[in-house]
Short mmCIF file of N, CA and C in Angstrom, two decimals:
data_model
loop_
_atom_site.label_atom_id
_atom_site.label_comp_id
_atom_site.label_asym_id
_atom_site.label_seq_id
_atom_site.Cartn_x
_atom_site.Cartn_y
_atom_site.Cartn_z
N MET A 487 -7.87 23.68 -5.13
CA MET A 487 -6.29 23.58 -5.02
C MET A 487 -5.81 24.20 -6.23
N SER A 488 -4.77 24.90 -5.93
CA SER A 488 -4.06 25.44 -7.15
C SER A 488 -3.37 24.67 -7.97
N PRO A 489 -3.25 24.76 -9.29
CA PRO A 489 -2.47 23.94 -10.30
C PRO A 489 -1.07 23.64 -9.68
N LEU A 490 -0.23 24.60 -9.13
CA LEU A 490 1.13 24.46 -8.63
C LEU A 490 1.16 23.42 -7.67
N ILE A 491 0.24 23.59 -6.57
CA ILE A 491 0.27 22.58 -5.45
C ILE A 491 -0.11 21.24 -5.82
N THR A 492 -1.07 21.14 -6.94
CA THR A 492 -1.46 19.78 -7.40
C THR A 492 -0.13 19.15 -8.20
N SER A 493 0.55 19.83 -8.90
CA SER A 493 1.57 19.47 -9.62
C SER A 493 2.81 19.05 -8.78
N ILE A 494 3.02 19.79 -7.62
CA ILE A 494 3.94 19.42 -6.60
C ILE A 494 3.64 18.16 -5.98
N LEU A 495 2.33 17.90 -5.78
CA LEU A 495 1.77 16.68 -5.00
C LEU A 495 2.08 15.41 -5.90
N ILE A 496 1.82 15.76 -7.29
CA ILE A 496 1.86 14.54 -8.23
C ILE A 496 3.49 14.27 -8.45
N SER A 497 4.28 15.27 -8.43
CA SER A 497 5.77 14.77 -8.65
C SER A 497 6.40 14.19 -7.41
N SER A 498 5.66 14.67 -6.08
CA SER A 498 6.06 13.97 -5.00
C SER A 498 5.53 12.55 -5.00
N LEU A 499 4.35 12.28 -5.46
CA LEU A 499 4.09 10.85 -5.50
C LEU A 499 4.87 10.08 -6.54
N SER A 500 5.20 10.72 -7.63
CA SER A 500 6.18 10.03 -8.59
C SER A 500 7.45 9.83 -8.04
N THR A 501 8.09 10.88 -7.13
CA THR A 501 9.44 10.58 -6.59
C THR A 501 9.38 9.63 -5.70
N GLY A 502 8.43 9.53 -4.68
CA GLY A 502 8.26 8.56 -3.65
C GLY A 502 8.25 7.10 -4.43
N THR A 503 7.40 6.91 -5.46
CA THR A 503 7.33 5.65 -6.18
C THR A 503 8.63 5.18 -6.70
N ILE A 504 9.38 5.99 -7.26
CA ILE A 504 10.78 5.86 -8.00
C ILE A 504 11.79 5.54 -6.69
N ILE A 505 11.84 6.29 -5.60
CA ILE A 505 12.74 5.99 -4.59
C ILE A 505 12.40 4.62 -4.06
N THR A 506 11.10 4.31 -3.83
CA THR A 506 10.87 2.95 -3.47
C THR A 506 11.13 1.80 -4.21
N MET A 507 10.93 2.11 -5.74
CA MET A 507 11.31 1.05 -6.68
C MET A 507 12.65 0.76 -6.91
N SER A 508 13.40 1.86 -6.75
CA SER A 508 14.92 1.75 -6.99
C SER A 508 15.83 1.40 -5.85
N SER A 509 15.10 1.16 -4.61
CA SER A 509 16.12 1.04 -3.35
C SER A 509 16.13 -0.46 -3.11
N TYR A 510 17.41 -0.78 -2.60
CA TYR A 510 17.56 -2.15 -2.07
C TYR A 510 17.81 -2.04 -0.67
N HIS A 511 17.53 -1.09 0.02
CA HIS A 511 17.55 -0.70 1.49
C HIS A 511 16.25 -0.50 2.19
N TRP A 512 15.92 -1.27 3.28
CA TRP A 512 14.58 -0.96 3.67
C TRP A 512 14.30 0.49 4.23
N LEU A 513 15.20 1.13 4.64
CA LEU A 513 14.86 2.47 5.22
C LEU A 513 14.60 3.47 3.95
N PHE A 514 15.11 3.32 2.90
CA PHE A 514 14.82 4.10 1.71
C PHE A 514 13.56 3.69 1.18
N ALA A 515 13.16 2.42 1.23
CA ALA A 515 11.96 2.00 0.66
C ALA A 515 10.87 2.39 1.60
N TRP A 516 11.05 2.41 2.86
CA TRP A 516 10.14 2.97 3.71
C TRP A 516 9.92 4.44 3.54
N PHE A 517 11.02 5.17 3.17
CA PHE A 517 10.89 6.54 3.13
C PHE A 517 10.03 6.85 1.89
N GLY A 518 10.24 6.04 0.76
CA GLY A 518 9.54 6.37 -0.41
C GLY A 518 8.13 5.97 -0.21
N LEU A 519 7.75 4.96 0.45
CA LEU A 519 6.20 4.69 0.72
C LEU A 519 5.48 5.73 1.63
N GLU A 520 6.25 6.26 2.48
CA GLU A 520 5.77 7.38 3.40
C GLU A 520 5.57 8.64 2.65
N MET A 521 6.49 8.83 1.60
CA MET A 521 6.37 10.02 0.77
C MET A 521 5.14 9.83 -0.19
N ASN A 522 4.83 8.67 -0.62
CA ASN A 522 3.60 8.32 -1.35
C ASN A 522 2.49 8.52 -0.57
N THR A 523 2.39 8.10 0.62
CA THR A 523 1.26 8.30 1.50
C THR A 523 1.11 9.72 1.76
N LEU A 524 2.12 10.49 2.22
CA LEU A 524 1.97 11.90 2.56
C LEU A 524 1.59 12.70 1.32
N ALA A 525 1.88 12.38 -0.04
CA ALA A 525 1.48 13.23 -1.09
C ALA A 525 0.11 12.68 -1.61
N ILE A 526 -0.37 11.62 -1.34
CA ILE A 526 -1.78 11.31 -1.77
C ILE A 526 -2.96 11.88 -0.82
N ILE A 527 -2.58 12.07 0.39
CA ILE A 527 -3.68 12.60 1.42
C ILE A 527 -4.28 13.81 0.93
N PRO A 528 -3.49 14.94 0.75
CA PRO A 528 -4.05 16.05 0.20
C PRO A 528 -4.96 16.08 -1.00
N LEU A 529 -4.56 14.90 -1.96
CA LEU A 529 -5.33 14.89 -3.08
C LEU A 529 -6.79 14.12 -2.62
N ILE A 530 -6.71 13.23 -1.68
CA ILE A 530 -7.96 12.54 -1.05
C ILE A 530 -8.90 13.58 -0.57
N SER A 531 -8.30 14.53 0.20
CA SER A 531 -9.17 15.40 1.02
C SER A 531 -9.22 16.86 0.30
N LYS A 532 -9.11 16.76 -0.97
CA LYS A 532 -9.11 18.13 -1.74
C LYS A 532 -10.58 18.62 -1.78
N HIS A 533 -11.40 17.94 -1.89
CA HIS A 533 -12.84 18.33 -1.80
C HIS A 533 -13.37 18.37 -0.45
N HIS A 534 -13.58 19.58 0.20
CA HIS A 534 -13.93 19.60 1.65
C HIS A 534 -15.42 19.11 1.93
N HIS A 535 -15.30 17.62 2.09
CA HIS A 535 -16.63 16.98 2.19
C HIS A 535 -16.31 16.07 3.42
N PRO A 536 -17.22 15.74 4.32
CA PRO A 536 -16.98 14.78 5.38
C PRO A 536 -16.55 13.62 4.91
N ARG A 537 -17.03 12.99 3.71
CA ARG A 537 -16.86 11.69 3.30
C ARG A 537 -15.25 11.69 2.71
N ALA A 538 -14.81 12.75 2.21
CA ALA A 538 -13.32 12.75 1.77
C ALA A 538 -12.36 12.86 3.16
N THR A 539 -12.93 13.72 3.97
CA THR A 539 -12.03 13.78 5.22
C THR A 539 -12.08 12.38 6.05
N GLU A 540 -13.15 11.66 6.02
CA GLU A 540 -13.19 10.24 6.67
C GLU A 540 -12.35 9.41 5.76
N ALA A 541 -12.42 9.37 4.42
CA ALA A 541 -11.52 8.44 3.61
C ALA A 541 -10.05 8.84 3.97
N ALA A 542 -9.69 10.03 3.91
CA ALA A 542 -8.25 10.57 4.19
C ALA A 542 -7.80 9.91 5.48
N THR A 543 -8.68 10.12 6.61
CA THR A 543 -8.32 9.52 8.02
C THR A 543 -8.02 8.07 7.82
N LYS A 544 -8.88 7.37 7.34
CA LYS A 544 -8.85 5.86 7.25
C LYS A 544 -7.67 5.44 6.35
N TYR A 545 -7.63 6.19 5.19
CA TYR A 545 -6.28 5.75 4.42
C TYR A 545 -4.95 5.96 5.31
N PHE A 546 -4.91 7.25 5.97
CA PHE A 546 -3.71 7.58 6.72
C PHE A 546 -3.41 6.51 7.80
N LEU A 547 -4.33 6.31 8.65
CA LEU A 547 -4.33 5.18 9.79
C LEU A 547 -4.01 3.87 9.11
N THR A 548 -4.34 3.44 8.14
CA THR A 548 -4.04 2.05 7.75
C THR A 548 -2.68 2.25 7.16
N GLN A 549 -2.40 3.15 6.18
CA GLN A 549 -0.91 3.18 5.72
C GLN A 549 0.07 3.33 6.78
N ALA A 550 -0.24 4.24 7.95
CA ALA A 550 0.72 4.34 8.92
C ALA A 550 0.99 3.11 9.68
N ALA A 551 -0.11 2.36 10.02
CA ALA A 551 0.11 1.01 10.69
C ALA A 551 1.12 0.05 9.62
N ALA A 552 0.88 -0.05 8.35
CA ALA A 552 1.48 -0.90 7.52
C ALA A 552 2.84 -0.22 7.48
N ALA A 553 3.04 0.95 7.38
CA ALA A 553 4.58 1.47 7.43
C ALA A 553 5.22 1.01 8.69
N ALA A 554 4.61 1.30 9.73
CA ALA A 554 5.20 1.04 11.17
C ALA A 554 5.62 -0.43 11.16
N THR A 555 4.69 -1.44 10.65
CA THR A 555 5.17 -2.68 10.63
C THR A 555 6.32 -3.07 9.78
N ILE A 556 6.34 -2.34 8.64
CA ILE A 556 7.51 -2.43 7.79
C ILE A 556 8.86 -2.02 8.41
N LEU A 557 8.69 -0.85 9.06
CA LEU A 557 9.85 -0.36 9.75
C LEU A 557 10.22 -1.21 11.03
N PHE A 558 9.29 -1.86 11.69
CA PHE A 558 9.65 -2.75 12.83
C PHE A 558 10.25 -4.06 12.12
N ALA A 559 9.59 -4.54 11.11
CA ALA A 559 10.33 -5.76 10.44
C ALA A 559 11.59 -5.39 9.98
N SER A 560 11.77 -4.48 9.30
CA SER A 560 13.21 -4.18 8.64
C SER A 560 14.21 -3.91 9.90
N THR A 561 13.81 -3.24 10.93
CA THR A 561 14.73 -3.07 12.14
C THR A 561 15.05 -4.47 12.74
N LEU A 562 13.90 -5.35 12.82
CA LEU A 562 14.26 -6.59 13.43
C LEU A 562 15.16 -7.54 12.40
N ASN A 563 15.00 -7.31 11.21
CA ASN A 563 15.81 -8.06 10.39
C ASN A 563 17.38 -7.47 10.37
N ALA A 564 17.41 -6.15 10.44
CA ALA A 564 18.71 -5.61 10.68
C ALA A 564 19.25 -6.05 12.04
N TRP A 565 18.62 -6.16 12.90
CA TRP A 565 19.04 -6.71 14.15
C TRP A 565 19.58 -8.02 14.35
N THR A 566 18.82 -8.93 13.53
CA THR A 566 19.23 -10.29 13.66
C THR A 566 20.24 -10.47 12.53
N SER A 567 20.45 -9.84 11.36
CA SER A 567 21.35 -10.27 10.47
C SER A 567 22.53 -9.16 10.13
N GLY A 568 22.24 -7.96 10.57
CA GLY A 568 23.18 -6.98 10.49
C GLY A 568 23.11 -6.29 9.29
N GLN A 569 21.97 -6.63 8.37
CA GLN A 569 21.89 -5.96 6.86
C GLN A 569 20.52 -5.43 6.89
N TRP A 570 20.40 -4.42 5.92
CA TRP A 570 19.17 -3.74 5.70
C TRP A 570 18.75 -4.03 4.31
N SER A 571 19.01 -5.17 3.94
CA SER A 571 18.84 -5.49 2.28
C SER A 571 17.54 -6.09 2.28
N ILE A 572 16.74 -5.52 1.21
CA ILE A 572 15.44 -6.01 0.95
C ILE A 572 15.43 -7.44 0.44
N LEU A 573 16.49 -7.81 -0.24
CA LEU A 573 16.50 -9.15 -1.07
C LEU A 573 16.54 -10.40 -0.06
N HIS A 574 17.12 -10.19 1.16
CA HIS A 574 17.19 -11.17 2.07
C HIS A 574 16.79 -11.07 3.51
N PRO A 575 15.45 -11.23 3.55
CA PRO A 575 14.84 -11.33 4.78
C PRO A 575 15.29 -12.60 5.74
N THR A 576 15.70 -12.39 6.93
CA THR A 576 16.55 -13.37 7.56
C THR A 576 15.68 -14.68 8.10
N THR A 577 14.59 -14.19 8.84
CA THR A 577 13.71 -15.19 9.64
C THR A 577 12.46 -15.24 8.98
N LEU A 578 11.58 -16.29 9.21
CA LEU A 578 10.31 -16.43 8.66
C LEU A 578 9.51 -15.39 9.38
N PRO A 579 9.39 -15.20 10.63
CA PRO A 579 8.64 -13.99 11.27
C PRO A 579 8.87 -12.71 10.57
N VAL A 580 9.99 -12.43 10.15
CA VAL A 580 10.25 -11.12 9.63
C VAL A 580 9.66 -11.08 8.17
N ALA A 581 9.82 -12.13 7.45
CA ALA A 581 9.30 -12.27 6.06
C ALA A 581 7.69 -12.11 6.21
N LEU A 582 7.02 -12.81 7.07
CA LEU A 582 5.80 -12.79 7.31
C LEU A 582 5.04 -11.31 7.58
N MET A 583 5.92 -10.81 8.72
CA MET A 583 5.53 -9.36 8.95
C MET A 583 5.53 -8.42 7.78
N LEU A 584 6.59 -8.65 7.07
CA LEU A 584 6.58 -7.81 5.80
C LEU A 584 5.65 -8.11 4.75
N LEU A 585 5.30 -9.35 4.58
CA LEU A 585 3.95 -9.65 3.76
C LEU A 585 2.91 -9.16 4.16
N ILE A 586 2.56 -9.17 5.36
CA ILE A 586 1.25 -8.66 6.03
C ILE A 586 1.14 -7.20 5.73
N ALA A 587 2.48 -6.39 6.02
CA ALA A 587 2.35 -5.02 5.91
C ALA A 587 2.13 -4.71 4.39
N LEU A 588 2.83 -5.37 3.49
CA LEU A 588 2.66 -5.02 2.12
C LEU A 588 1.39 -5.42 1.56
N ALA A 589 0.78 -6.42 1.98
CA ALA A 589 -0.65 -6.83 1.59
C ALA A 589 -1.49 -5.63 2.08
N MET A 590 -1.21 -5.24 3.34
CA MET A 590 -2.04 -4.01 3.80
C MET A 590 -2.01 -2.93 2.95
N LYS A 591 -0.76 -2.55 2.55
CA LYS A 591 -0.52 -1.33 1.73
C LYS A 591 -1.20 -1.64 0.32
N LEU A 592 -1.17 -2.83 -0.12
CA LEU A 592 -1.87 -3.00 -1.52
C LEU A 592 -3.31 -3.15 -1.45
N GLY A 593 -3.70 -3.47 -0.26
CA GLY A 593 -5.29 -3.73 -0.24
C GLY A 593 -5.60 -5.09 -0.48
N LEU A 594 -4.80 -6.20 -0.24
CA LEU A 594 -5.13 -7.44 -0.61
C LEU A 594 -5.90 -8.14 0.53
N ALA A 595 -6.93 -8.94 0.29
CA ALA A 595 -7.46 -9.72 1.24
C ALA A 595 -6.64 -10.61 2.04
N PRO A 596 -6.68 -10.78 3.23
CA PRO A 596 -7.73 -10.44 4.11
C PRO A 596 -7.54 -8.88 4.72
N MET A 597 -6.66 -8.36 4.32
CA MET A 597 -6.21 -6.94 5.13
C MET A 597 -6.82 -5.77 3.97
N HIS A 598 -8.01 -5.85 3.34
CA HIS A 598 -8.69 -5.28 2.36
C HIS A 598 -9.89 -4.45 3.00
N SER A 599 -10.24 -4.41 4.09
CA SER A 599 -11.44 -3.91 4.36
C SER A 599 -11.53 -2.48 4.43
N TRP A 600 -10.34 -1.86 4.50
CA TRP A 600 -10.28 -0.42 4.45
C TRP A 600 -10.47 0.18 3.21
N TYR A 601 -10.11 -0.66 2.03
CA TYR A 601 -9.89 -0.17 0.70
C TYR A 601 -11.24 0.40 0.00
N PRO A 602 -12.40 -0.49 0.04
CA PRO A 602 -13.49 -0.06 -0.71
C PRO A 602 -14.20 1.16 0.10
N GLU A 603 -14.10 1.22 1.59
CA GLU A 603 -14.46 2.47 2.24
C GLU A 603 -13.73 3.74 1.79
N VAL A 604 -12.41 3.57 1.62
CA VAL A 604 -11.81 4.78 1.17
C VAL A 604 -12.10 5.07 -0.31
N LEU A 605 -12.05 4.30 -1.21
CA LEU A 605 -12.29 4.49 -2.50
C LEU A 605 -13.86 5.22 -2.61
N GLN A 606 -14.92 4.79 -1.93
CA GLN A 606 -16.17 5.28 -1.95
C GLN A 606 -16.31 6.66 -1.51
N GLY A 607 -15.27 7.09 -0.59
CA GLY A 607 -15.25 8.53 -0.24
C GLY A 607 -14.38 9.52 -1.02
N ILE A 608 -13.92 9.21 -2.20
CA ILE A 608 -13.13 10.03 -2.83
C ILE A 608 -13.60 10.22 -4.37
N THR A 609 -12.99 11.18 -5.05
CA THR A 609 -13.45 11.52 -6.44
C THR A 609 -12.85 10.23 -7.41
N LEU A 610 -13.41 9.95 -8.56
CA LEU A 610 -13.08 8.89 -9.40
C LEU A 610 -11.60 9.13 -9.93
N PRO A 611 -11.09 10.24 -10.19
CA PRO A 611 -9.84 10.47 -10.72
C PRO A 611 -8.77 9.87 -9.49
N THR A 612 -9.02 10.54 -8.37
CA THR A 612 -8.28 10.14 -7.28
C THR A 612 -8.21 8.59 -7.02
N ALA A 613 -9.39 8.06 -7.13
CA ALA A 613 -9.57 6.60 -6.93
C ALA A 613 -8.69 5.81 -8.13
N LEU A 614 -8.80 6.46 -9.19
CA LEU A 614 -7.99 5.65 -10.26
C LEU A 614 -6.38 5.77 -10.00
N LEU A 615 -6.07 6.95 -9.43
CA LEU A 615 -4.69 7.05 -9.26
C LEU A 615 -4.33 6.34 -7.97
N MET A 616 -5.25 6.13 -7.02
CA MET A 616 -4.89 5.22 -5.68
C MET A 616 -4.94 3.68 -6.19
N SER A 617 -5.87 3.48 -7.01
CA SER A 617 -5.96 1.84 -7.58
C SER A 617 -4.77 1.55 -8.58
N THR A 618 -4.06 2.56 -9.02
CA THR A 618 -2.99 2.13 -10.03
C THR A 618 -1.70 2.58 -9.69
N TRP A 619 -1.46 3.78 -9.56
CA TRP A 619 -0.09 4.29 -9.25
C TRP A 619 0.36 3.91 -7.77
N GLN A 620 -0.64 4.03 -6.87
CA GLN A 620 -0.05 3.82 -5.44
C GLN A 620 0.30 2.49 -5.27
N LYS A 621 -0.06 1.55 -6.23
CA LYS A 621 0.25 0.04 -5.91
C LYS A 621 1.64 -0.30 -6.55
N PHE A 622 2.20 0.51 -7.37
CA PHE A 622 3.46 0.13 -7.95
C PHE A 622 4.48 -0.13 -6.95
N ALA A 623 4.72 0.82 -6.01
CA ALA A 623 5.78 0.69 -5.02
C ALA A 623 5.66 -0.57 -4.13
N PRO A 624 4.53 -0.70 -3.51
CA PRO A 624 4.57 -1.98 -2.70
C PRO A 624 4.56 -3.46 -3.42
N LEU A 625 3.98 -3.21 -4.76
CA LEU A 625 4.05 -4.58 -5.53
C LEU A 625 5.60 -4.77 -5.90
N THR A 626 6.25 -3.69 -6.36
CA THR A 626 7.59 -3.89 -6.43
C THR A 626 8.36 -4.54 -5.33
N LEU A 627 8.18 -4.09 -4.12
CA LEU A 627 8.81 -4.67 -2.85
C LEU A 627 8.47 -5.99 -2.65
N LEU A 628 7.13 -6.40 -2.93
CA LEU A 628 6.65 -7.77 -2.82
C LEU A 628 7.34 -8.58 -3.71
N LEU A 629 7.58 -8.15 -5.03
CA LEU A 629 8.22 -8.89 -5.94
C LEU A 629 9.70 -9.10 -5.86
N MET A 630 10.28 -8.06 -5.10
CA MET A 630 11.80 -8.15 -4.73
C MET A 630 12.03 -9.34 -3.62
N MET A 631 10.94 -9.55 -2.85
CA MET A 631 11.12 -10.44 -1.87
C MET A 631 10.63 -11.86 -2.27
N PHE A 632 9.97 -12.00 -3.43
CA PHE A 632 9.13 -13.01 -3.81
C PHE A 632 9.94 -14.31 -3.66
N ASN A 633 11.28 -14.49 -3.76
CA ASN A 633 12.08 -15.78 -3.70
C ASN A 633 12.21 -16.08 -2.02
N GLU A 634 12.13 -15.14 -1.27
CA GLU A 634 12.43 -15.48 0.15
C GLU A 634 11.10 -15.72 0.87
N LEU A 635 9.81 -15.44 0.31
CA LEU A 635 8.72 -15.86 0.90
C LEU A 635 8.30 -17.23 0.78
N PRO A 636 7.43 -17.78 1.67
CA PRO A 636 7.14 -19.07 1.44
C PRO A 636 5.80 -18.91 0.36
N GLN A 637 6.12 -19.85 -0.52
CA GLN A 637 5.19 -19.86 -1.74
C GLN A 637 3.68 -20.27 -1.48
N ASN A 638 3.62 -21.16 -0.61
CA ASN A 638 2.14 -21.60 -0.17
C ASN A 638 1.40 -20.47 0.42
N ILE A 639 2.12 -19.46 1.10
CA ILE A 639 1.41 -18.40 1.77
C ILE A 639 1.17 -17.38 0.63
N LEU A 640 1.94 -17.07 -0.29
CA LEU A 640 1.61 -16.35 -1.30
C LEU A 640 0.62 -16.76 -2.29
N LEU A 641 0.60 -18.02 -2.48
CA LEU A 641 -0.45 -18.66 -3.15
C LEU A 641 -1.84 -18.57 -2.47
N THR A 642 -1.87 -18.79 -1.14
CA THR A 642 -3.04 -18.61 -0.41
C THR A 642 -3.82 -17.20 -0.40
N LEU A 643 -2.60 -16.28 -0.24
CA LEU A 643 -3.17 -14.81 -0.30
C LEU A 643 -3.54 -14.41 -1.72
N GLY A 644 -3.11 -14.89 -2.73
CA GLY A 644 -3.56 -14.55 -3.99
C GLY A 644 -5.11 -15.21 -4.24
N LEU A 645 -5.15 -16.43 -4.03
CA LEU A 645 -6.60 -17.02 -4.20
C LEU A 645 -7.56 -16.51 -3.24
N LEU A 646 -6.96 -16.10 -1.95
CA LEU A 646 -8.19 -15.51 -1.09
C LEU A 646 -8.58 -14.18 -1.50
N SER A 647 -7.59 -13.35 -2.22
CA SER A 647 -7.91 -12.10 -2.79
C SER A 647 -8.96 -12.24 -3.88
N ALA A 648 -8.67 -13.21 -4.75
CA ALA A 648 -9.56 -13.33 -5.97
C ALA A 648 -10.80 -14.02 -5.46
N TYR A 649 -10.91 -14.77 -4.58
CA TYR A 649 -12.07 -15.45 -4.24
C TYR A 649 -13.02 -14.36 -3.41
N ILE A 650 -12.55 -13.72 -2.42
CA ILE A 650 -13.19 -12.55 -1.86
C ILE A 650 -13.63 -11.51 -2.68
N GLY A 651 -12.62 -11.18 -3.73
CA GLY A 651 -13.13 -10.16 -4.59
C GLY A 651 -14.15 -10.55 -5.49
N GLY A 652 -14.23 -11.73 -5.96
CA GLY A 652 -15.19 -12.08 -6.98
C GLY A 652 -16.47 -12.28 -6.13
N TRP A 653 -16.48 -12.86 -4.84
CA TRP A 653 -17.56 -13.00 -4.16
C TRP A 653 -18.31 -11.56 -3.62
N ALA A 654 -17.51 -10.78 -3.25
CA ALA A 654 -18.01 -9.56 -2.71
C ALA A 654 -18.50 -8.67 -3.92
N GLY A 655 -18.10 -8.76 -5.09
CA GLY A 655 -18.30 -7.94 -6.31
C GLY A 655 -19.68 -8.46 -6.87
N LEU A 656 -20.18 -9.52 -6.55
CA LEU A 656 -21.41 -9.93 -7.16
C LEU A 656 -22.54 -9.13 -6.83
N ASN A 657 -22.73 -8.50 -5.72
CA ASN A 657 -23.81 -7.72 -5.34
C ASN A 657 -23.62 -6.28 -5.08
N GLN A 658 -22.55 -5.91 -5.64
CA GLN A 658 -22.29 -4.33 -5.59
C GLN A 658 -22.75 -3.53 -6.83
N THR A 659 -23.23 -2.41 -6.44
CA THR A 659 -23.64 -1.52 -7.45
C THR A 659 -22.71 -0.32 -7.64
N GLN A 660 -21.96 0.06 -6.77
CA GLN A 660 -21.38 1.22 -6.90
C GLN A 660 -19.84 0.92 -7.45
N THR A 661 -19.70 1.81 -8.49
CA THR A 661 -18.43 1.42 -9.34
C THR A 661 -17.17 1.67 -8.40
N ARG A 662 -17.10 2.67 -7.47
CA ARG A 662 -15.65 2.64 -6.87
C ARG A 662 -15.58 1.51 -5.95
N LYS A 663 -16.48 0.80 -5.48
CA LYS A 663 -16.36 -0.26 -4.57
C LYS A 663 -16.02 -1.46 -5.35
N ILE A 664 -16.71 -1.61 -6.71
CA ILE A 664 -16.37 -2.60 -7.58
C ILE A 664 -14.83 -2.55 -7.98
N MET A 665 -14.39 -1.13 -8.20
CA MET A 665 -12.84 -1.04 -8.40
C MET A 665 -12.12 -1.56 -7.30
N ALA A 666 -12.36 -1.40 -6.07
CA ALA A 666 -11.69 -1.73 -4.88
C ALA A 666 -11.65 -3.24 -4.86
N ILE A 667 -12.85 -3.82 -5.06
CA ILE A 667 -12.86 -5.18 -4.87
C ILE A 667 -11.98 -5.92 -5.77
N PHE A 668 -12.07 -5.53 -7.10
CA PHE A 668 -11.16 -6.25 -8.16
C PHE A 668 -10.05 -5.71 -8.14
#
């Protein structure tokens, strides 16, 4: 891949993250998340290898399902309340759908089964990029909604992620899968 294309993809990745992190409107946040997804897929499949293609396909399908859930939940929120604000989800089902979708985008347990497999099929620099930069935007959305979400569900999600990550990492010998678990 030429350096020009790589720099365009990295700047698209940065732009998508900045759009998501600075938006208070669900449609713009969704747009930034999709921009992130579409910018990282060519970086994942840069090396023409069947494992990289499989990783890109798994990543795309998982992220598309999470993005569709975010779009559906935000549309449902706008339908019930008349507003697209990130800060105030109206009903508990909307908040739970958004939490599940953001947990899927972040790779949190129990929606994490795709993450180790994707990281195993890509190069280490791309895995580091996916494990750090790709998490900023969904984590920001989760923190923006923090006061509106049920605290016991967030605590359970965090404890479950720590427990499953620690338990699954005990018998792991591959560095990328250990990065994905923790």
